[in-house]
Amino acid sequence: FDALMAVLYLGVCVVGLAGNSLVIITILKLDKMESATTVYIFNLALADGLFMVGMPFIALQNFHQRWVFGDLACKLVMILDGINQFTSVFCLTFMSIDRYMAVVNPIRFSKWCTPRRAKMISVFLWFFSLLPVLPMAVHFTVIGSTCSLNPPGSFDMWWLTFIIYTFTLGFALPFIVMTACYASMLVNLKSGISRFQNRETQRLEKKLTKMVVAVVLVFAICWLPFYVFNFYFLRHPEDLTPAFAKGFEFVVLLSYSWSCANPILYACLSEKFRKHFHTLLCPKKRSQSL
C-alpha cells in the first residue's frame, strides 16, 4: 500500500506541475491576461503549481514513516502548503464572483471586471493567505520522527481549533459564496437578465461559466472528504485503526488532486484554453495550417 501511495503521489505531483506550468505559460505567452477571469486563473494555477512542491516531502514522510528533512524544511513545507491552499481557494472564490458580475450585469459591474482590478485583488489575496497559516510557522516542528503540530497546550484543542478555522476560511465560506453566485447566475440567465449581451457573447460567457462551475464542483469533491475525516477523528480518536489511517492518507492525496485537476478541466471545457494548449504543444501543425 505504501509503495502504491508513493507512486500515486508522484503521479499527481508530476501531472499537477506540468499542467499548471502549461496554464501559466499559456496565459503569459498567448492570452496576456486579457480578462479578469484569466488573471484569477493565472494566480490559481500559480498557487496550485506551488502547492505541488510540498507533495514529494509529504509522500516521502508517509512512505518512510518519518521526516528526514529537518525542522526548517518542516516549517517551510507546511507554510508553503497552507499559503497556496488558501490562495487557490480565494482565487477560485473571486473568479466565481467575477463570473457572476460578468454574466448578470456586465455594464453595471464593468469597472470591477477589469484585469487591472483583478491583479490588485490577487496581490491582496496572496498576502491575506499568510494569516491563516501563521500558527504553522510557530508550532509546526519535527516531533520524534514526524513533521507535526507541537502546540503549547492541549494538542486536541489546538488541532480542533486549527481544523475549524481552516474549514471555515478554506472551504465552508468560499463554497457558500461560490454556490450563491452560481445559483443567482442560473436564475438570472433563465429569466433573461443577460439581455445586456449579444448572442455570441452570451454563448462564450455560458461556456466559461460552465468551466468555472466544474472547477468548483471538483473542489468540493476533493476537499470535503479531508475535513470529514479530520472532524470524525477528533470526535472518535479511538477509531484510529490501520484502515482509517490508510483512508486518511487517500483523502489527503485526493485534496492534492484538486490542484492537478484544474488544468485538465480547462483543456476539456474551455475552447479558448484548448486552442492555446494546442498552439503551444503543436506549433508545427499550426504553422503548416497557416
JSON list of C-alpha atoms in Angstrom, two decimals, residues 27-109:
[
{"chain": "A", "resi": 27, "resn": "ILE", "atom": "CA", "xyz": [-1.60, 32.89, -20.14]},
{"chain": "A", "resi": 28, "resn": "LEU", "atom": "CA", "xyz": [1.72, 34.76, -20.16]},
{"chain": "A", "resi": 29, "resn": "LYS", "atom": "CA", "xyz": [2.58, 33.97, -23.78]},
{"chain": "A", "resi": 30, "resn": "LEU", "atom": "CA", "xyz": [-0.75, 33.84, -25.59]},
{"chain": "A", "resi": 31, "resn": "ASP", "atom": "CA", "xyz": [-3.58, 35.23, -23.50]},
{"chain": "A", "resi": 32, "resn": "LYS", "atom": "CA", "xyz": [-1.67, 38.16, -21.92]},
{"chain": "A", "resi": 33, "resn": "MET", "atom": "CA", "xyz": [-4.26, 38.32, -19.09]},
{"chain": "A", "resi": 34, "resn": "GLU", "atom": "CA", "xyz": [-6.86, 39.99, -21.28]},
{"chain": "A", "resi": 35, "resn": "SER", "atom": "CA", "xyz": [-9.71, 39.39, -18.85]},
{"chain": "A", "resi": 36, "resn": "ALA", "atom": "CA", "xyz": [-10.24, 39.42, -15.08]},
{"chain": "A", "resi": 37, "resn": "THR", "atom": "CA", "xyz": [-11.13, 35.72, -15.14]},
{"chain": "A", "resi": 38, "resn": "THR", "atom": "CA", "xyz": [-7.81, 34.89, -16.80]},
{"chain": "A", "resi": 39, "resn": "VAL", "atom": "CA", "xyz": [-5.95, 36.84, -14.10]},
{"chain": "A", "resi": 40, "resn": "TYR", "atom": "CA", "xyz": [-7.62, 34.70, -11.42]},
{"chain": "A", "resi": 41, "resn": "ILE", "atom": "CA", "xyz": [-6.93, 31.52, -13.41]},
{"chain": "A", "resi": 42, "resn": "PHE", "atom": "CA", "xyz": [-3.25, 32.54, -13.65]},
{"chain": "A", "resi": 43, "resn": "ASN", "atom": "CA", "xyz": [-2.99, 33.03, -9.87]},
{"chain": "A", "resi": 44, "resn": "LEU", "atom": "CA", "xyz": [-4.95, 29.82, -9.27]},
{"chain": "A", "resi": 45, "resn": "ALA", "atom": "CA", "xyz": [-2.51, 27.91, -11.49]},
{"chain": "A", "resi": 46, "resn": "LEU", "atom": "CA", "xyz": [0.48, 29.55, -9.79]},
{"chain": "A", "resi": 47, "resn": "ALA", "atom": "CA", "xyz": [-0.81, 28.61, -6.33]},
{"chain": "A", "resi": 48, "resn": "ASP", "atom": "CA", "xyz": [-1.72, 25.08, -7.47]},
{"chain": "A", "resi": 49, "resn": "GLY", "atom": "CA", "xyz": [1.72, 24.60, -9.01]},
{"chain": "A", "resi": 50, "resn": "LEU", "atom": "CA", "xyz": [3.47, 25.74, -5.83]},
{"chain": "A", "resi": 51, "resn": "PHE", "atom": "CA", "xyz": [1.07, 23.55, -3.83]},
{"chain": "A", "resi": 52, "resn": "MET", "atom": "CA", "xyz": [2.51, 20.56, -5.71]},
{"chain": "A", "resi": 53, "resn": "VAL", "atom": "CA", "xyz": [6.04, 21.40, -4.49]},
{"chain": "A", "resi": 54, "resn": "GLY", "atom": "CA", "xyz": [5.26, 20.13, -1.00]},
{"chain": "A", "resi": 55, "resn": "MET", "atom": "CA", "xyz": [3.89, 16.80, -2.22]},
{"chain": "A", "resi": 56, "resn": "PRO", "atom": "CA", "xyz": [7.20, 14.89, -2.53]},
{"chain": "A", "resi": 57, "resn": "PHE", "atom": "CA", "xyz": [8.07, 15.77, 1.08]},
{"chain": "A", "resi": 58, "resn": "ILE", "atom": "CA", "xyz": [4.69, 14.56, 2.37]},
{"chain": "A", "resi": 59, "resn": "ALA", "atom": "CA", "xyz": [4.88, 11.42, 0.22]},
{"chain": "A", "resi": 60, "resn": "LEU", "atom": "CA", "xyz": [8.36, 10.52, 1.46]},
{"chain": "A", "resi": 61, "resn": "GLN", "atom": "CA", "xyz": [7.30, 11.01, 5.08]},
{"chain": "A", "resi": 62, "resn": "ASN", "atom": "CA", "xyz": [4.32, 8.69, 4.54]},
{"chain": "A", "resi": 63, "resn": "PHE", "atom": "CA", "xyz": [6.44, 6.14, 2.70]},
{"chain": "A", "resi": 64, "resn": "HIS", "atom": "CA", "xyz": [9.32, 6.06, 5.22]},
{"chain": "A", "resi": 65, "resn": "GLN", "atom": "CA", "xyz": [7.08, 6.78, 8.23]},
{"chain": "A", "resi": 66, "resn": "ARG", "atom": "CA", "xyz": [9.49, 9.52, 9.32]},
{"chain": "A", "resi": 67, "resn": "TRP", "atom": "CA", "xyz": [10.55, 13.09, 8.41]},
{"chain": "A", "resi": 68, "resn": "VAL", "atom": "CA", "xyz": [14.16, 13.27, 7.22]},
{"chain": "A", "resi": 69, "resn": "PHE", "atom": "CA", "xyz": [14.42, 16.88, 6.03]},
{"chain": "A", "resi": 70, "resn": "GLY", "atom": "CA", "xyz": [14.94, 18.74, 9.30]},
{"chain": "A", "resi": 71, "resn": "ASP", "atom": "CA", "xyz": [12.94, 21.25, 11.34]},
{"chain": "A", "resi": 72, "resn": "LEU", "atom": "CA", "xyz": [13.31, 24.25, 8.99]},
{"chain": "A", "resi": 73, "resn": "ALA", "atom": "CA", "xyz": [12.09, 22.26, 5.99]},
{"chain": "A", "resi": 74, "resn": "CYS", "atom": "CA", "xyz": [9.14, 21.06, 8.09]},
{"chain": "A", "resi": 75, "resn": "LYS", "atom": "CA", "xyz": [8.04, 24.63, 8.77]},
{"chain": "A", "resi": 76, "resn": "LEU", "atom": "CA", "xyz": [8.66, 25.84, 5.21]},
{"chain": "A", "resi": 77, "resn": "VAL", "atom": "CA", "xyz": [6.77, 22.95, 3.59]},
{"chain": "A", "resi": 78, "resn": "MET", "atom": "CA", "xyz": [3.76, 23.41, 5.87]},
{"chain": "A", "resi": 79, "resn": "ILE", "atom": "CA", "xyz": [3.74, 27.20, 5.37]},
{"chain": "A", "resi": 80, "resn": "LEU", "atom": "CA", "xyz": [4.03, 26.82, 1.58]},
{"chain": "A", "resi": 81, "resn": "ASP", "atom": "CA", "xyz": [1.32, 24.18, 1.67]},
{"chain": "A", "resi": 82, "resn": "GLY", "atom": "CA", "xyz": [-1.06, 26.40, 3.63]},
{"chain": "A", "resi": 83, "resn": "ILE", "atom": "CA", "xyz": [-0.46, 29.66, 1.73]},
{"chain": "A", "resi": 84, "resn": "ASN", "atom": "CA", "xyz": [-1.04, 28.05, -1.65]},
{"chain": "A", "resi": 85, "resn": "GLN", "atom": "CA", "xyz": [-4.08, 26.12, -0.45]},
{"chain": "A", "resi": 86, "resn": "PHE", "atom": "CA", "xyz": [-5.79, 29.28, 0.77]},
{"chain": "A", "resi": 87, "resn": "THR", "atom": "CA", "xyz": [-4.70, 31.36, -2.22]},
{"chain": "A", "resi": 88, "resn": "SER", "atom": "CA", "xyz": [-6.14, 28.73, -4.57]},
{"chain": "A", "resi": 89, "resn": "VAL", "atom": "CA", "xyz": [-9.48, 28.75, -2.77]},
{"chain": "A", "resi": 90, "resn": "PHE", "atom": "CA", "xyz": [-9.64, 32.55, -2.51]},
{"chain": "A", "resi": 91, "resn": "CYS", "atom": "CA", "xyz": [-8.80, 32.98, -6.22]},
{"chain": "A", "resi": 92, "resn": "LEU", "atom": "CA", "xyz": [-11.49, 30.46, -7.14]},
{"chain": "A", "resi": 93, "resn": "THR", "atom": "CA", "xyz": [-13.98, 32.35, -4.96]},
{"chain": "A", "resi": 94, "resn": "PHE", "atom": "CA", "xyz": [-13.24, 35.69, -6.60]},
{"chain": "A", "resi": 95, "resn": "MET", "atom": "CA", "xyz": [-13.31, 34.03, -10.01]},
{"chain": "A", "resi": 96, "resn": "SER", "atom": "CA", "xyz": [-16.87, 32.92, -9.18]},
{"chain": "A", "resi": 97, "resn": "ILE", "atom": "CA", "xyz": [-17.79, 36.47, -8.14]},
{"chain": "A", "resi": 98, "resn": "ASP", "atom": "CA", "xyz": [-16.26, 37.77, -11.38]},
{"chain": "A", "resi": 99, "resn": "ARG", "atom": "CA", "xyz": [-18.39, 35.31, -13.39]},
{"chain": "A", "resi": 100, "resn": "TYR", "atom": "CA", "xyz": [-21.48, 36.47, -11.50]},
{"chain": "A", "resi": 101, "resn": "MET", "atom": "CA", "xyz": [-20.81, 40.13, -12.28]},
{"chain": "A", "resi": 102, "resn": "ALA", "atom": "CA", "xyz": [-19.86, 39.46, -15.91]},
{"chain": "A", "resi": 103, "resn": "VAL", "atom": "CA", "xyz": [-22.96, 37.38, -16.64]},
{"chain": "A", "resi": 104, "resn": "VAL", "atom": "CA", "xyz": [-25.66, 39.12, -14.59]},
{"chain": "A", "resi": 105, "resn": "ASN", "atom": "CA", "xyz": [-24.91, 42.77, -15.42]},
{"chain": "A", "resi": 106, "resn": "PRO", "atom": "CA", "xyz": [-21.62, 43.44, -17.24]},
{"chain": "A", "resi": 107, "resn": "ILE", "atom": "CA", "xyz": [-22.44, 47.14, -17.71]},
{"chain": "A", "resi": 108, "resn": "ARG", "atom": "CA", "xyz": [-23.12, 47.80, -14.04]},
{"chain": "A", "resi": 109, "resn": "PHE", "atom": "CA", "xyz": [-20.02, 45.90, -12.87]}
]
